[in-house]
Tab-separated table of C-alpha atoms in Angstrom:
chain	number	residue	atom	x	y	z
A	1	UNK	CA	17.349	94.281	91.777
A	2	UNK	CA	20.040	92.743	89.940
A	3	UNK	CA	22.126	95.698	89.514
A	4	UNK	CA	22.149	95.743	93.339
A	5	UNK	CA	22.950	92.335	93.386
A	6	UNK	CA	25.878	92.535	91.039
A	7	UNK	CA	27.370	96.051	93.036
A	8	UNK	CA	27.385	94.146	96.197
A	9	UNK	CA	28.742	91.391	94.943
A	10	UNK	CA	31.508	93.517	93.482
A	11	UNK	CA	31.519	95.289	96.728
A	12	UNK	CA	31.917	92.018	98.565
A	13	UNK	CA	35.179	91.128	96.277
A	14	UNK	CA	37.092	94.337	96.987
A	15	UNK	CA	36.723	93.988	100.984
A	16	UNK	CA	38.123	90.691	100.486
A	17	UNK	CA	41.282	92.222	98.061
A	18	UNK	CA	41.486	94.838	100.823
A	19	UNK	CA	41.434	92.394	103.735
A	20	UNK	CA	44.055	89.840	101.917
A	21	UNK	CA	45.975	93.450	100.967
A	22	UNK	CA	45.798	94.461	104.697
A	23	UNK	CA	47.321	90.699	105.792
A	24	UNK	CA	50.129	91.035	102.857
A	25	UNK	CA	51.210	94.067	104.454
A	26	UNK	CA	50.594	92.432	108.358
A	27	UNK	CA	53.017	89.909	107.078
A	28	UNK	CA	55.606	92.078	105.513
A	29	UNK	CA	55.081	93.710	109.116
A	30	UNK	CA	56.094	91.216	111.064
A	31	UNK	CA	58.526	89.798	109.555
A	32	UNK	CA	60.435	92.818	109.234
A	33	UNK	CA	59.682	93.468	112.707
A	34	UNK	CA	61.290	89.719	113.844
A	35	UNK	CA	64.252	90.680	111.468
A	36	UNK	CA	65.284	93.874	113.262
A	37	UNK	CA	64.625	91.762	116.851
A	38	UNK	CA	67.032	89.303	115.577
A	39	UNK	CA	69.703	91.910	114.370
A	40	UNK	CA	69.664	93.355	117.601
A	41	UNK	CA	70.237	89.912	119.350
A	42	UNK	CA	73.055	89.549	116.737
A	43	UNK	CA	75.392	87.932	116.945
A	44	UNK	CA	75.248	85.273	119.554
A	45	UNK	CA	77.402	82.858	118.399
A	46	UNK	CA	80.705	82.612	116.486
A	47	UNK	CA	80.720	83.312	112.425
A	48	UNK	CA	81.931	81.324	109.708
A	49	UNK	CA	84.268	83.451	107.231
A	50	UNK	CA	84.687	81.445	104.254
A	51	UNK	CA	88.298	82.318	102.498
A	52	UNK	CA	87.494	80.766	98.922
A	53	UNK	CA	90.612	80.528	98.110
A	54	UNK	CA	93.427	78.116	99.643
A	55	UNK	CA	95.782	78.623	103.062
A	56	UNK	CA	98.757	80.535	102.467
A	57	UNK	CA	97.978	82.618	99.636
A	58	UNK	CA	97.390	86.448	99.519
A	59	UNK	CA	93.360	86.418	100.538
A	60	UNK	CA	93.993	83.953	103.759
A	61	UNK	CA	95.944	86.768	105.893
A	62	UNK	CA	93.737	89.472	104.673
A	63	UNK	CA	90.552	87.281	105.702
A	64	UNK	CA	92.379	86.467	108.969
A	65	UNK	CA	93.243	90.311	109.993
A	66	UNK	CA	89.827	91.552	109.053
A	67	UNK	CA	87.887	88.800	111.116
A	68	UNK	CA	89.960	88.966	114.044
A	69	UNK	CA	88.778	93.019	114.904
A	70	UNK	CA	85.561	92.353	113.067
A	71	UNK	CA	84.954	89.776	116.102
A	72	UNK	CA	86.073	92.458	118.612
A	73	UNK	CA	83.742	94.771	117.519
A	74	UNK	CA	80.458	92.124	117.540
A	75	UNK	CA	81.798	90.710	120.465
A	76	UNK	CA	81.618	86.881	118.718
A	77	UNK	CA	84.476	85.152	117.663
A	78	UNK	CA	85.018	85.041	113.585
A	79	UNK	CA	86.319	81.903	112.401
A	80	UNK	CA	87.757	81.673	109.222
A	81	UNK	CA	87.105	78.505	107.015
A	82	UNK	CA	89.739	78.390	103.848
A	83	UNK	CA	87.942	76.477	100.997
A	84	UNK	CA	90.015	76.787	98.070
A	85	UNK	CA	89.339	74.212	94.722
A	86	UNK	CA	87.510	75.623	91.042
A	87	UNK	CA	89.296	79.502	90.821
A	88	UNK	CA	87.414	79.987	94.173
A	89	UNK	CA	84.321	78.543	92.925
A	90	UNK	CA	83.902	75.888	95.878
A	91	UNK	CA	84.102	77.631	98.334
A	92	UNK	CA	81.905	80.947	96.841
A	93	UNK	CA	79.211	78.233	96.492
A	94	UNK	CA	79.399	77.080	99.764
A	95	UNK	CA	78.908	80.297	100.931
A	96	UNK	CA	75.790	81.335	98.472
A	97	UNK	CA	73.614	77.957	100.127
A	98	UNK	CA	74.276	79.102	103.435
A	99	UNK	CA	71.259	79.890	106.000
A	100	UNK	CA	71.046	84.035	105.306
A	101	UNK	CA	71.541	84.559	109.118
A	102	UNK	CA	74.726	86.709	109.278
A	103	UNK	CA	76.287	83.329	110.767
A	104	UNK	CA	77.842	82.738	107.322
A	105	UNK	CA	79.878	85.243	105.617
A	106	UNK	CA	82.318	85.292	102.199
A	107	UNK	CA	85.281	86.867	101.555
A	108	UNK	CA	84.151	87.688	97.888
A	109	UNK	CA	87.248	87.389	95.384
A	110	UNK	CA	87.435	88.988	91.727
A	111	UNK	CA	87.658	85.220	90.143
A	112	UNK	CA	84.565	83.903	91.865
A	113	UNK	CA	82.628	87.169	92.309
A	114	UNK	CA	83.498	88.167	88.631
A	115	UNK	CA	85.564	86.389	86.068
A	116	UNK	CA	84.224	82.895	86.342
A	117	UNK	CA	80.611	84.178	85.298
A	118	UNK	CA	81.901	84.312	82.057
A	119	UNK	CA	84.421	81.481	82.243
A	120	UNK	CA	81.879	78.825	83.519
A	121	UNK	CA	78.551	80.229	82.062
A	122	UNK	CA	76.253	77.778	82.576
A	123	UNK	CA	77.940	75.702	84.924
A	124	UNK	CA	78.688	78.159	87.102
A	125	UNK	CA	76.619	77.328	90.426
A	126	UNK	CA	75.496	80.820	91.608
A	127	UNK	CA	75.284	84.325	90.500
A	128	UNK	CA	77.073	86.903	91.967
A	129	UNK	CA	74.674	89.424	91.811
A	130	UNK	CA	71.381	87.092	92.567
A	131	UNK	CA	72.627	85.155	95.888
A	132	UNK	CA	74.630	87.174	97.608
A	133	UNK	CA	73.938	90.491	99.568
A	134	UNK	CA	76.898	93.351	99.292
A	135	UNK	CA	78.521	94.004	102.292
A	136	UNK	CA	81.663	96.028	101.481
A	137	UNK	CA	84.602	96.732	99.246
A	138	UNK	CA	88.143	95.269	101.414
A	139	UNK	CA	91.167	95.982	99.459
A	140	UNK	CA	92.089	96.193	95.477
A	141	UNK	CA	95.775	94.666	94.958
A	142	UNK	CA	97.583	94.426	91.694
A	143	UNK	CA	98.828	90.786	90.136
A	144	UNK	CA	102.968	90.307	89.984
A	145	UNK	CA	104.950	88.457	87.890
A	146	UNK	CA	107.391	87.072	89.937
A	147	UNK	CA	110.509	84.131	88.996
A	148	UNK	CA	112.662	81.611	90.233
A	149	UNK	CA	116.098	82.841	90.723
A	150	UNK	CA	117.170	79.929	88.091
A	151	UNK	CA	114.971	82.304	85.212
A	152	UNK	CA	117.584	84.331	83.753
A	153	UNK	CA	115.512	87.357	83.444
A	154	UNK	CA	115.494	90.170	85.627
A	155	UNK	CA	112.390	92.249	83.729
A	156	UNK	CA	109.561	91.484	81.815
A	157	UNK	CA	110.656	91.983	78.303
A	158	UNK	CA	114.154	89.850	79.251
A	159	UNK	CA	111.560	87.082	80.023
A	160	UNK	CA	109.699	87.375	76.779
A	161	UNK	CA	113.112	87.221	74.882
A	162	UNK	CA	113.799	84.422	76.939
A	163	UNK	CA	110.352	83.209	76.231
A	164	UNK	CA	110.952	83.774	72.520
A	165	UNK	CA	114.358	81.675	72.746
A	166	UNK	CA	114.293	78.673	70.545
A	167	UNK	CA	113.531	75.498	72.461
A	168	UNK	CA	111.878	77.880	75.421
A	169	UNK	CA	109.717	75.854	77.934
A	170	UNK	CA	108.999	78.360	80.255
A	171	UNK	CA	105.536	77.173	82.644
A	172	UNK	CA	103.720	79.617	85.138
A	173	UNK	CA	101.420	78.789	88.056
A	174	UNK	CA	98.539	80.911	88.986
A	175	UNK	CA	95.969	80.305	92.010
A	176	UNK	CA	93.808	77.967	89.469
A	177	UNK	CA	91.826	78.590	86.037
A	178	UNK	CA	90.054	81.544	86.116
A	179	UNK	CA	91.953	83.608	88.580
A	180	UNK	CA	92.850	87.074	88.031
A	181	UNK	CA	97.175	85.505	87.659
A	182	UNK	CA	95.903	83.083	84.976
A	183	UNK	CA	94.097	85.638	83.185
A	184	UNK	CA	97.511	88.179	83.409
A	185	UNK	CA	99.320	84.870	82.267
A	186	UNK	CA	97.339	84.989	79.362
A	187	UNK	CA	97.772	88.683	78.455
A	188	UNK	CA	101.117	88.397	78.306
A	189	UNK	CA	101.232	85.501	76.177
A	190	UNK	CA	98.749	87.728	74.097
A	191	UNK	CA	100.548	91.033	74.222
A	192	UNK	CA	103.923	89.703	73.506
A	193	UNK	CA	103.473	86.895	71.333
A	194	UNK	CA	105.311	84.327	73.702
A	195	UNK	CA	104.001	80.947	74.611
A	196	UNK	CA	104.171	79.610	78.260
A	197	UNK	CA	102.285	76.326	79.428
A	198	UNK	CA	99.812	77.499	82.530
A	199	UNK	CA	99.840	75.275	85.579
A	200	UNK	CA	97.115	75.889	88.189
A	201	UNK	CA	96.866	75.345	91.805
A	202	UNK	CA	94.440	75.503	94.177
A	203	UNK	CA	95.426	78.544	95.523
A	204	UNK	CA	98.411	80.762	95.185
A	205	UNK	CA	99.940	79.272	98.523
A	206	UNK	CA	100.668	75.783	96.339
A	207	UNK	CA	101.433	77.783	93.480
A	208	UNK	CA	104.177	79.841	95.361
A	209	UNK	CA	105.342	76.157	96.715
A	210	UNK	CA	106.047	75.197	93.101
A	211	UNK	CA	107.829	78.452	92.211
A	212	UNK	CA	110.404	78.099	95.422
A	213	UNK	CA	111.410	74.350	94.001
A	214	UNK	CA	111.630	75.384	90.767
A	215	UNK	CA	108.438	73.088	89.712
A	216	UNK	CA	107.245	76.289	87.751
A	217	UNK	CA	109.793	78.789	86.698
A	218	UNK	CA	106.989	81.650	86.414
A	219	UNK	CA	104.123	82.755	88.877
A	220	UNK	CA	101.647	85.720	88.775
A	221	UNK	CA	99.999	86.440	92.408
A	222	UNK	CA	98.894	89.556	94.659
A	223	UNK	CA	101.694	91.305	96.666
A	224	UNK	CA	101.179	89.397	100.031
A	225	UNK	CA	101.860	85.807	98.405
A	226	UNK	CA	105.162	86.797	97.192
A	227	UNK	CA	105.968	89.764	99.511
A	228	UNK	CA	108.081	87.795	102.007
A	229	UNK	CA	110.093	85.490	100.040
A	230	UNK	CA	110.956	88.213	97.444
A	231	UNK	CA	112.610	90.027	100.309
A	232	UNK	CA	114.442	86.652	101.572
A	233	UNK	CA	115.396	86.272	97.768
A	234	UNK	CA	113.710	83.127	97.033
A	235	UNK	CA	112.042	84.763	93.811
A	236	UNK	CA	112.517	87.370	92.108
A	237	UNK	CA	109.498	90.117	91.451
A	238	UNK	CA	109.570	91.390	87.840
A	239	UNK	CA	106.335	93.600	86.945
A	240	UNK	CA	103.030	94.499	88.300
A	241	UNK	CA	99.040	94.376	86.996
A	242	UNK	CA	97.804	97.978	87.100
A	243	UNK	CA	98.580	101.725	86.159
A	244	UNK	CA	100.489	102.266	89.547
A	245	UNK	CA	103.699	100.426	91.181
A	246	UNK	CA	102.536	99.105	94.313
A	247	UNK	CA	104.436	100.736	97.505
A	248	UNK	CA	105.581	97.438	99.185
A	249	UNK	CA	107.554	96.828	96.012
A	250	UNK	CA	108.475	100.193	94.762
A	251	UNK	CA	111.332	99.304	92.675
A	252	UNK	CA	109.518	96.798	90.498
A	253	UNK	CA	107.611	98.560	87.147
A	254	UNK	CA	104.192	98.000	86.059
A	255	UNK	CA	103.459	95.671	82.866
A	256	UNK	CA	102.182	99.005	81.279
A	257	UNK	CA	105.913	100.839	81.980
A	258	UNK	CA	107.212	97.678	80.201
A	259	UNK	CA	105.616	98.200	76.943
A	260	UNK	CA	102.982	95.626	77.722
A	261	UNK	CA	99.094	96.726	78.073
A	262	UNK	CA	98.185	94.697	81.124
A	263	UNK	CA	95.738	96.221	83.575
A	264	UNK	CA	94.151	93.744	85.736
A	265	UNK	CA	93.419	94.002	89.736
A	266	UNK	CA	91.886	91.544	91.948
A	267	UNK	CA	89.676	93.059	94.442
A	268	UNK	CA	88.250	91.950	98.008
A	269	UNK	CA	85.367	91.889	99.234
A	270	UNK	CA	82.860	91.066	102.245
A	271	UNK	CA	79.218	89.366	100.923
A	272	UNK	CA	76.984	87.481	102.835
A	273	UNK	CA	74.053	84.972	101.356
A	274	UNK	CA	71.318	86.454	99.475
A	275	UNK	CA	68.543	87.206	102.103
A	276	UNK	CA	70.141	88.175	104.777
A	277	UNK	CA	68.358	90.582	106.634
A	278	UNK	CA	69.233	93.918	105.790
A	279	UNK	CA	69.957	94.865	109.398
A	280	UNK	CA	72.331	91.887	109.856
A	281	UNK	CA	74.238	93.429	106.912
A	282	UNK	CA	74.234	97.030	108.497
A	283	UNK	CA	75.987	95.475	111.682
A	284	UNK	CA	78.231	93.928	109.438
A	285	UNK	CA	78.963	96.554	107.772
A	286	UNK	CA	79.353	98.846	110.499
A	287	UNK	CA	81.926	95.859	111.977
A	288	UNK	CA	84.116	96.052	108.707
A	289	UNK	CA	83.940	99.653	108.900
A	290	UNK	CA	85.602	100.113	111.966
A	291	UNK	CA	88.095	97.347	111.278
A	292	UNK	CA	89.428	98.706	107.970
A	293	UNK	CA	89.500	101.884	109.653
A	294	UNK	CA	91.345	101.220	112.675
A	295	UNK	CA	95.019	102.006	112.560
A	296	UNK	CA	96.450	98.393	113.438
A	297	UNK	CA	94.357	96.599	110.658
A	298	UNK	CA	95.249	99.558	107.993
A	299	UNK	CA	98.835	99.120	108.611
A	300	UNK	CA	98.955	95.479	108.615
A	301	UNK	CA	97.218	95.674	105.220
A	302	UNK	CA	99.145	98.189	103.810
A	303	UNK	CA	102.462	96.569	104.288
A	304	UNK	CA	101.162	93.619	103.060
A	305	UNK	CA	100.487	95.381	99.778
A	306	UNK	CA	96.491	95.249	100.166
A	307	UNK	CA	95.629	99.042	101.192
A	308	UNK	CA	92.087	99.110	102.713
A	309	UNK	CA	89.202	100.695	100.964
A	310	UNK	CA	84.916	100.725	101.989
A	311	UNK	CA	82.389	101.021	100.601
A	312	UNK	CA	78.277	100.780	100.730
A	313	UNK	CA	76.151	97.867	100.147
A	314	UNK	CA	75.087	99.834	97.195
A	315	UNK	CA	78.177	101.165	95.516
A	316	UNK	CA	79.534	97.414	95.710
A	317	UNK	CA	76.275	95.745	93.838
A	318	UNK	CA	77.509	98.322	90.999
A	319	UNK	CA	81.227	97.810	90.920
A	320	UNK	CA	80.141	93.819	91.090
A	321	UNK	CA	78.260	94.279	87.880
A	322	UNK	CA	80.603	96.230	86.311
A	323	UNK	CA	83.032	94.085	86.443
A	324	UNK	CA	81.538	90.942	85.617
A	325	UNK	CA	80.949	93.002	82.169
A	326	UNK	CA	84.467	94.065	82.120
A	327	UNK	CA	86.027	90.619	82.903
A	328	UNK	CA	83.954	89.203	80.346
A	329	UNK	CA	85.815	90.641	77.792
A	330	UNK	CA	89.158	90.297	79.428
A	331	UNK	CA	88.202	86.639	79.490
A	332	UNK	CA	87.723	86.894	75.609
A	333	UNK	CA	90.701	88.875	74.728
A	334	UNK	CA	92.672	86.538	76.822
A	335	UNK	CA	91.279	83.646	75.181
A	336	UNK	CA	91.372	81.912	79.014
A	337	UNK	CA	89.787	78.843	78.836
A	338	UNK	CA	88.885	76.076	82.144
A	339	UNK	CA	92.224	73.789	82.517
């Protein structure tokens, strides 16, 4: 009598672990099934684009191209929201509290998204790869050196001589600590042995401001900060990040044809908050496909210096984590440190 007690008791526990195991899965159910009714509603009212970075540098124009056919193609308007401050860190933390509802997107940039994991640690108020959701890769543009006409250098290794000059008080500007131009800065001061005082902005807009009136006599930036007033000749471009010249400034060498082992690139690309519903970031998706691939957005981006390049939710998790390994030790061999 007691072993029949004790099986139906036992017998008694695992109909309730299946009946709880049933609801789990009810639950799982339904809310999938509300998420795919709300991604087919979506969107139905405009979306915030937060640019991390400030107005008038080279990620504003590339946020502002890609949101306005993005918004074609959802059939909402796309408003971008520039919120530079921190390397990009203010705004890239706005962005990872945000309600995951697709009615918040980020404009993910390499200093934010990657080398201020290492540069902040700690205090860094997010992680890329635990509250945000991969959309898709934008562009990947090179950093360039660029001068004020007053710098009497007209290539890299003239400006490390000049650099090197007794009584030398050469300054650069970058977008702020922890950018991808501060982190170049610092390569070069590695590489060749020079010393140059780093000023950051908020943003390579203010730090372009400061090269035209001389304030700095040195700047390092993506091709669509500089692109315009190197063609007016307000500055001067002398070298370029990366193994390849860029083709909106074909003339100007890379560091590495210089003699100087710089390889850096900042990258772009499209996240939205952790959570988001994974049809929410298909639509996106599909939206940023058909932007990047249309022939008006590809040419604007191209002459700007920024050629367009996709990718999957997927493939941009792991280029995310591999570079926030490889910036961490471009950060130490650098020897950046938080201004």
């Amino acid at each position: 009598m007691h072993k029949l007690h004790k099986v139906h008791k036992v017998h008694k526990v695992h109909k309730v672990r299946d009946v709880i195991r049933w609801l789990n899965w009810l639950a799982v159910i339904c809310v999938a099934l509300m998420q795919i009714a709300q991604a087919a509603d979506y969107p139905t009212k405009p979306i915030r684009f937060i640019n991390p970075t400030a107005p008038g540098g080279t990620a504003e124009p590339i946020a502002r191209v890609i949101a306005l056919k993005m918004s074609e193609h959802l059939g909402q308007s796309i408003v971008v929201d520039s919120r530079g401050g921190a390397g990009g860190t203010v705004g890239t933390a706005t962005a990872a509290t945000a309600a995951p509802d697709g009615y918040t997107i980020l404009l993910g940039v390499v200093s934010p998204m990657a080398v201020n994991v290492t540069l902040y640690g700690s205090k860094l108020p997010y992680h890329p790869l635990k509250h945000f959701a991969p959309v898709s890769m934008i562009t990947k543009v090179p950093q360039m050196l660029s001068v004020h006409p007053s710098v009497q250098a007209v290539s890299v290794n003239q400006l490390v001589d000049l650099a090197k000059a007794p009584g030398s008080k050469l300054n650069y500007g970058s977008a702020g600590s922890g950018t991808t131009g501060h982190l170049v800065g610092e390569l070069l001061k590695k590489r060749a042995g020079i010393s140059l005082t780093h000023i950051p902005f908020k943003g390579s807009g203010p730090a372009l401001s400061a090269l035209l009136s001389a304030d700095v006599g040195v700047m390092f930036s993506g091709p669509p900060a500089v692109l315009g007033m190197s063609q007016a000749g307000r500055l001067r471009v002398l070298a370029g990040s990366g193994t390849m010249r860029t083709p909106v400034l074909p003339d100007v060498p890379t560091f590495i044809e210089s003699g100087l082992n710089i390889d850096v690139t900042s990258w772009y690309c499209l996240v939205a908050p952790a959570a988001t519903p994974p049809a929410i970031v298909e639509r996106l998706h599909a939206a940023l496909l058909v932007a990047l691939k249309s022939p008006q957005v590809a040419d604007t981006l191209l002459k700007m210096g920024a050629p367009p390049e996709w990718s999957t939710p997927a493939q941009l998790r792991e280029f995310l984590a591999v570079e926030i390994k490889k910036f961490a030790e471009v950060v130490q061999i650098a020897g950046a440190k938080i201004d």
